[in-house]
Tab-separated table of C-alpha atoms in Angstrom:
chain	number	residue	atom	x	y	z
A	1	UNK	CA	47.507	-49.018	-11.579
A	2	UNK	CA	48.096	-52.207	-10.425
A	3	UNK	CA	51.707	-52.606	-10.409
A	4	UNK	CA	51.183	-49.368	-7.905
A	5	UNK	CA	48.502	-51.049	-5.672
A	6	UNK	CA	50.448	-54.231	-5.422
A	7	UNK	CA	53.390	-52.088	-4.322
A	8	UNK	CA	51.069	-50.560	-1.807
A	9	UNK	CA	49.803	-53.788	-0.902
A	10	UNK	CA	53.500	-54.616	-0.172
A	11	UNK	CA	54.463	-52.216	2.035
A	12	UNK	CA	51.358	-51.954	4.208
A	13	UNK	CA	52.242	-55.712	4.366
A	14	UNK	CA	55.871	-54.629	5.682
A	15	UNK	CA	54.248	-52.074	8.074
A	16	UNK	CA	51.445	-53.881	9.779
A	17	UNK	CA	52.327	-57.926	10.693
A	18	UNK	CA	48.614	-58.834	9.874
A	19	UNK	CA	45.736	-56.923	8.150
A	20	UNK	CA	42.296	-58.521	6.572
A	21	UNK	CA	41.651	-58.004	2.870
A	22	UNK	CA	38.463	-55.657	4.005
A	23	UNK	CA	40.696	-53.365	5.496
A	24	UNK	CA	43.329	-53.576	2.372
A	25	UNK	CA	39.882	-53.181	0.744
A	26	UNK	CA	39.338	-50.192	2.308
A	27	UNK	CA	42.257	-48.873	2.270
A	28	UNK	CA	42.734	-48.637	-1.152
A	29	UNK	CA	39.664	-48.116	-2.531
A	30	UNK	CA	39.027	-51.889	-4.428
A	31	UNK	CA	37.383	-54.443	-3.754
A	32	UNK	CA	37.875	-57.459	-1.389
A	33	UNK	CA	38.074	-59.448	-5.058
A	34	UNK	CA	40.458	-57.340	-6.537
A	35	UNK	CA	42.746	-57.469	-3.343
A	36	UNK	CA	42.719	-61.156	-2.902
A	37	UNK	CA	43.893	-61.174	-6.926
A	38	UNK	CA	46.693	-58.677	-6.373
A	39	UNK	CA	47.480	-60.921	-3.161
A	40	UNK	CA	47.950	-64.138	-6.022
A	41	UNK	CA	49.671	-62.308	-8.282
A	42	UNK	CA	52.417	-60.953	-5.349
A	43	UNK	CA	52.533	-64.845	-4.987
A	44	UNK	CA	53.107	-65.735	-8.340
A	45	UNK	CA	55.609	-63.170	-8.364
A	46	UNK	CA	57.852	-64.954	-5.262
A	47	UNK	CA	56.513	-62.561	-2.548
A	48	UNK	CA	55.880	-64.824	0.689
A	49	UNK	CA	52.516	-63.514	1.393
A	50	UNK	CA	50.237	-65.911	3.081
A	51	UNK	CA	46.204	-65.825	4.264
A	52	UNK	CA	44.843	-67.002	7.572
A	53	UNK	CA	41.651	-67.681	7.569
A	54	UNK	CA	38.886	-67.629	10.788
A	55	UNK	CA	37.948	-64.345	13.250
A	56	UNK	CA	41.785	-63.889	14.003
A	57	UNK	CA	43.304	-64.224	10.246
A	58	UNK	CA	43.622	-61.628	7.652
A	59	UNK	CA	46.865	-61.270	5.438
A	60	UNK	CA	50.730	-61.460	6.481
A	61	UNK	CA	53.801	-61.683	4.825
A	62	UNK	CA	57.011	-63.643	5.996
A	63	UNK	CA	58.887	-61.792	8.973
A	64	UNK	CA	62.298	-60.454	7.806
A	65	UNK	CA	61.374	-60.583	4.575
A	66	UNK	CA	63.164	-57.562	2.600
A	67	UNK	CA	62.193	-56.480	-1.277
A	68	UNK	CA	64.465	-57.704	-3.931
A	69	UNK	CA	65.631	-55.126	-5.488
A	70	UNK	CA	64.981	-56.750	-9.313
A	71	UNK	CA	61.192	-56.429	-7.691
A	72	UNK	CA	60.972	-52.541	-9.024
A	73	UNK	CA	61.779	-51.695	-13.001
A	74	UNK	CA	63.006	-48.215	-13.576
A	75	UNK	CA	60.104	-47.286	-14.635
A	76	UNK	CA	58.308	-48.220	-11.374
A	77	UNK	CA	61.255	-45.699	-9.274
A	78	UNK	CA	60.960	-43.169	-11.744
A	79	UNK	CA	56.923	-43.000	-11.221
A	80	UNK	CA	58.222	-43.378	-7.479
A	81	UNK	CA	60.091	-40.153	-7.897
A	82	UNK	CA	57.921	-37.759	-10.071
A	83	UNK	CA	55.313	-38.495	-7.279
A	84	UNK	CA	57.544	-37.520	-4.490
A	85	UNK	CA	58.697	-34.386	-6.229
A	86	UNK	CA	55.280	-33.210	-6.775
A	87	UNK	CA	54.310	-33.295	-3.139
A	88	UNK	CA	58.089	-31.565	-2.736
A	89	UNK	CA	56.218	-28.076	-2.172
A	90	UNK	CA	53.368	-29.313	1.044
A	91	UNK	CA	55.747	-32.034	2.737
A	92	UNK	CA	58.620	-31.745	4.697
A	93	UNK	CA	61.914	-30.870	2.981
A	94	UNK	CA	63.191	-33.317	5.365
A	95	UNK	CA	60.706	-36.061	4.957
A	96	UNK	CA	60.919	-36.001	1.421
A	97	UNK	CA	64.460	-36.105	1.335
A	98	UNK	CA	64.279	-39.346	3.669
A	99	UNK	CA	61.836	-41.035	1.963
A	100	UNK	CA	63.843	-40.331	-1.720
A	101	UNK	CA	67.233	-41.570	0.114
A	102	UNK	CA	65.156	-44.549	0.617
A	103	UNK	CA	63.154	-45.257	-2.685
A	104	UNK	CA	67.195	-44.623	-4.404
A	105	UNK	CA	68.014	-48.054	-2.218
A	106	UNK	CA	65.895	-49.848	-4.307
A	107	UNK	CA	67.904	-49.022	-7.531
A	108	UNK	CA	68.821	-51.959	-9.492
A	109	UNK	CA	72.232	-51.509	-9.972
A	110	UNK	CA	73.385	-49.576	-12.924
A	111	UNK	CA	69.958	-47.575	-13.320
A	112	UNK	CA	70.711	-45.090	-11.393
A	113	UNK	CA	71.265	-42.540	-14.162
A	114	UNK	CA	68.958	-43.773	-16.710
A	115	UNK	CA	66.519	-43.294	-13.404
A	116	UNK	CA	68.011	-39.693	-12.897
A	117	UNK	CA	67.567	-39.162	-16.432
A	118	UNK	CA	63.868	-40.157	-17.086
A	119	UNK	CA	63.029	-38.683	-14.098
A	120	UNK	CA	63.792	-35.208	-15.101
A	121	UNK	CA	62.121	-35.412	-18.099
A	122	UNK	CA	58.421	-34.892	-16.189
A	123	UNK	CA	57.723	-32.057	-13.794
A	124	UNK	CA	54.958	-31.810	-11.341
A	125	UNK	CA	54.449	-28.557	-10.115
A	126	UNK	CA	51.559	-27.931	-7.522
A	127	UNK	CA	52.605	-24.478	-6.460
A	128	UNK	CA	50.356	-21.957	-6.585
A	129	UNK	CA	51.638	-18.977	-8.702
A	130	UNK	CA	50.391	-16.314	-5.495
A	131	UNK	CA	51.975	-17.897	-2.362
A	132	UNK	CA	49.730	-18.474	1.098
A	133	UNK	CA	52.461	-18.226	4.288
A	134	UNK	CA	49.542	-20.092	6.127
A	135	UNK	CA	48.913	-23.507	4.186
A	136	UNK	CA	52.853	-24.590	5.157
A	137	UNK	CA	52.516	-24.987	8.810
A	138	UNK	CA	49.024	-25.525	8.996
A	139	UNK	CA	49.262	-28.893	6.669
A	140	UNK	CA	52.070	-29.782	9.028
A	141	UNK	CA	50.225	-29.257	11.990
A	142	UNK	CA	47.078	-31.487	11.284
A	143	UNK	CA	49.772	-33.975	9.968
A	144	UNK	CA	50.706	-34.211	13.556
A	145	UNK	CA	47.175	-34.694	14.591
A	146	UNK	CA	46.678	-37.720	12.306
A	147	UNK	CA	49.576	-39.360	12.928
A	148	UNK	CA	49.181	-38.759	16.510
A	149	UNK	CA	45.567	-39.189	16.664
A	150	UNK	CA	44.996	-35.682	18.590
A	151	UNK	CA	42.374	-33.851	18.216
A	152	UNK	CA	42.160	-29.998	16.627
A	153	UNK	CA	40.452	-26.868	17.586
A	154	UNK	CA	39.853	-24.044	15.195
A	155	UNK	CA	38.070	-21.113	14.043
A	156	UNK	CA	35.817	-21.788	10.593
A	157	UNK	CA	33.983	-19.232	8.415
A	158	UNK	CA	31.747	-20.909	6.202
A	159	UNK	CA	31.136	-19.641	2.092
A	160	UNK	CA	28.023	-17.804	3.389
A	161	UNK	CA	30.757	-15.445	6.140
A	162	UNK	CA	29.011	-17.597	9.219
A	163	UNK	CA	31.606	-18.199	11.752
A	164	UNK	CA	31.816	-21.165	14.445
A	165	UNK	CA	34.354	-22.680	16.642
A	166	UNK	CA	34.739	-26.538	15.740
A	167	UNK	CA	36.146	-29.549	17.113
A	168	UNK	CA	37.613	-31.924	14.980
A	169	UNK	CA	39.077	-35.840	13.911
A	170	UNK	CA	40.773	-35.366	11.410
A	171	UNK	CA	41.115	-37.937	8.586
A	172	UNK	CA	42.071	-37.114	5.583
A	173	UNK	CA	43.728	-34.313	3.491
A	174	UNK	CA	42.493	-33.454	0.294
A	175	UNK	CA	44.358	-31.166	-2.807
A	176	UNK	CA	41.434	-29.894	-5.188
A	177	UNK	CA	42.939	-28.382	-7.926
A	178	UNK	CA	44.789	-25.596	-5.860
A	179	UNK	CA	42.587	-25.871	-2.521
A	180	UNK	CA	43.513	-28.012	-0.193
A	181	UNK	CA	40.388	-29.845	2.154
A	182	UNK	CA	40.436	-31.375	5.251
A	183	UNK	CA	37.865	-34.137	5.918
A	184	UNK	CA	36.753	-35.056	9.517
A	185	UNK	CA	34.300	-36.102	12.691
A	186	UNK	CA	33.307	-33.170	13.648
A	187	UNK	CA	32.341	-32.951	17.530
A	188	UNK	CA	29.856	-30.053	17.533
A	189	UNK	CA	27.857	-31.887	13.953
A	190	UNK	CA	28.533	-35.531	15.749
A	191	UNK	CA	29.202	-36.362	11.559
A	192	UNK	CA	31.549	-36.467	9.537
A	193	UNK	CA	32.381	-33.056	7.500
A	194	UNK	CA	34.558	-31.711	5.183
A	195	UNK	CA	36.471	-28.250	5.934
A	196	UNK	CA	38.790	-25.936	3.783
A	197	UNK	CA	41.742	-25.157	5.042
A	198	UNK	CA	41.544	-21.729	3.612
A	199	UNK	CA	38.970	-20.970	5.743
A	200	UNK	CA	40.345	-21.892	9.224
A	201	UNK	CA	41.599	-19.443	11.325
A	202	UNK	CA	43.920	-19.795	14.566
A	203	UNK	CA	44.034	-23.342	13.991
A	204	UNK	CA	45.559	-25.609	17.684
A	205	UNK	CA	46.683	-28.963	18.178
A	206	UNK	CA	44.983	-30.156	21.399
A	207	UNK	CA	46.647	-32.311	23.924
A	208	UNK	CA	43.251	-35.145	24.206
A	209	UNK	CA	43.707	-38.208	21.428
A	210	UNK	CA	40.966	-39.931	19.665
A	211	UNK	CA	40.478	-43.092	18.882
A	212	UNK	CA	39.886	-43.654	15.412
A	213	UNK	CA	35.909	-43.804	13.947
A	214	UNK	CA	35.358	-45.957	10.484
A	215	UNK	CA	35.821	-43.381	7.801
A	216	UNK	CA	35.038	-43.899	4.475
A	217	UNK	CA	36.616	-40.948	2.044
A	218	UNK	CA	34.333	-38.568	1.143
A	219	UNK	CA	33.270	-36.696	-2.400
A	220	UNK	CA	34.017	-33.065	-2.341
A	221	UNK	CA	30.804	-32.719	-4.063
A	222	UNK	CA	29.548	-33.041	-7.585
A	223	UNK	CA	31.949	-32.012	-10.293
A	224	UNK	CA	30.980	-28.812	-12.150
A	225	UNK	CA	29.627	-30.696	-14.637
A	226	UNK	CA	28.082	-33.784	-13.741
A	227	UNK	CA	24.254	-33.914	-12.949
A	228	UNK	CA	23.864	-30.563	-14.724
A	229	UNK	CA	21.743	-29.549	-17.399
A	230	UNK	CA	23.415	-27.538	-19.501
A	231	UNK	CA	22.425	-24.443	-21.870
A	232	UNK	CA	24.723	-24.244	-25.235
A	233	UNK	CA	26.052	-21.054	-25.745
A	234	UNK	CA	28.597	-18.842	-28.950
A	235	UNK	CA	31.135	-17.174	-27.723
A	236	UNK	CA	33.632	-15.114	-29.439
A	237	UNK	CA	36.597	-15.073	-27.543
A	238	UNK	CA	40.923	-14.238	-27.705
A	239	UNK	CA	43.047	-16.946	-28.053
A	240	UNK	CA	44.070	-15.898	-24.337
A	241	UNK	CA	40.886	-17.304	-23.450
A	242	UNK	CA	40.816	-19.631	-25.893
A	243	UNK	CA	43.482	-21.496	-24.364
A	244	UNK	CA	42.167	-21.456	-20.915
A	245	UNK	CA	38.920	-23.102	-21.815
A	246	UNK	CA	41.142	-26.021	-23.182
A	247	UNK	CA	42.960	-26.371	-20.021
A	248	UNK	CA	39.620	-26.330	-18.150
A	249	UNK	CA	37.476	-28.172	-20.614
A	250	UNK	CA	39.698	-29.616	-23.022
A	251	UNK	CA	39.588	-29.894	-26.520
A	252	UNK	CA	36.348	-27.892	-27.965
A	253	UNK	CA	35.488	-26.881	-31.528
A	254	UNK	CA	37.037	-23.489	-32.035
A	255	UNK	CA	36.641	-21.818	-35.551
A	256	UNK	CA	38.587	-18.591	-36.270
A	257	UNK	CA	37.329	-15.679	-37.932
A	258	UNK	CA	38.698	-12.188	-39.755
A	259	UNK	CA	39.619	-10.168	-37.002
A	260	UNK	CA	41.763	-12.914	-34.883
A	261	UNK	CA	38.986	-13.731	-32.656
A	262	UNK	CA	37.883	-17.444	-32.120
A	263	UNK	CA	33.693	-18.349	-32.019
A	264	UNK	CA	33.092	-21.703	-29.781
A	265	UNK	CA	29.682	-23.485	-28.600
A	266	UNK	CA	30.122	-23.232	-25.543
A	267	UNK	CA	28.096	-26.018	-22.450
A	268	UNK	CA	26.848	-23.280	-19.836
A	269	UNK	CA	26.330	-23.383	-16.434
A	270	UNK	CA	23.401	-20.885	-15.219
A	271	UNK	CA	24.762	-21.119	-12.638
A	272	UNK	CA	27.018	-18.494	-9.915
A	273	UNK	CA	29.889	-20.102	-11.378
A	274	UNK	CA	29.346	-20.674	-14.792
A	275	UNK	CA	28.037	-16.701	-14.706
A	276	UNK	CA	31.459	-15.547	-12.353
A	277	UNK	CA	33.542	-17.996	-15.004
A	278	UNK	CA	32.340	-15.605	-18.195
A	279	UNK	CA	33.040	-12.524	-16.558
A	280	UNK	CA	35.822	-13.165	-14.844
A	281	UNK	CA	37.129	-13.015	-18.605
A	282	UNK	CA	36.360	-9.489	-18.865
A	283	UNK	CA	36.789	-7.990	-22.288
A	284	UNK	CA	38.182	-10.675	-24.091
A	285	UNK	CA	35.004	-13.022	-24.296
A	286	UNK	CA	31.620	-12.077	-25.278
A	287	UNK	CA	28.736	-14.256	-25.128
A	288	UNK	CA	26.471	-13.590	-29.109
A	289	UNK	CA	23.624	-15.928	-27.883
A	290	UNK	CA	21.203	-17.048	-26.544
A	291	UNK	CA	19.721	-13.948	-25.840
A	292	UNK	CA	18.685	-14.485	-22.186
A	293	UNK	CA	22.399	-15.592	-20.943
A	294	UNK	CA	23.648	-12.517	-22.971
A	295	UNK	CA	20.806	-9.721	-21.043
A	296	UNK	CA	22.010	-11.669	-17.574
A	297	UNK	CA	25.549	-11.247	-18.063
A	298	UNK	CA	24.251	-7.111	-19.520
A	299	UNK	CA	22.817	-7.160	-15.949
A	300	UNK	CA	25.398	-8.388	-13.713
A	301	UNK	CA	27.867	-6.222	-15.609
A	302	UNK	CA	25.370	-3.283	-14.489
A	303	UNK	CA	25.420	-4.047	-11.347
A	304	UNK	CA	29.130	-3.834	-11.179
A	305	UNK	CA	29.149	-0.836	-12.850
A	306	UNK	CA	27.206	1.207	-10.222
A	307	UNK	CA	29.323	-0.187	-7.817
A	308	UNK	CA	31.823	1.567	-9.180
A	309	UNK	CA	29.865	5.216	-9.649
């Protein structure tokens, strides 16, 4: 992580003539002390970084400085290219192509073949199995609004079906699993809010600009298994469900049975997320214990059956 952070500091300093340590710390989400340690590391590596004390002071890099190609190892550039490739489905192909070409100019002589070989060893495909034709245009509009510091207006439907019209100052796009979110300042609520992009309609880029506020990256809420009380339940699942549980929750202790099924003790959350998860497995998953969880599943299955009678 330190190498990536040092590279980010160089790129920021090349883009901005001067920036304070606190601004760098906020941008990179580390402490000011860490920033000063990084600046020392860059200086020791021969990067001409200087600091100026005082109200109008800050950190800067020597004018006309250019990065030495030897500063990057083949591993560094491989990591950058793999990261760019993973974004290619959500960022303009032209923009990605231009960035690729710029990074390739940093490749040390004789290393291109090795880097291309290593880059092809890892593929990160963030494309969802089902397509959302409105997502890409929405992302482009939002990125334009952030670049130009312009307001956005859209109709929004929350998770309870309530519809509102919002005007916001956009600050940050976040990809969480397969869903995109926009963190922004809402001019109606007079506070920062997080909006799920799939719940937006009639997105409009307004001509009005805004002066950026001090923004702190907002968490998207607690992770499903954080800060919750678990109930240990016993499941009997097929191989397919075993694989899905490992994908979502890591290695669990599965025990095979005589009927090509698997038994597992599973940390279960007794809420809508938990019950919907189990019901989504259909007839390939059976809850054996405890009795009250099994009874609640039977009750929910009964309500579903009534709906289709």
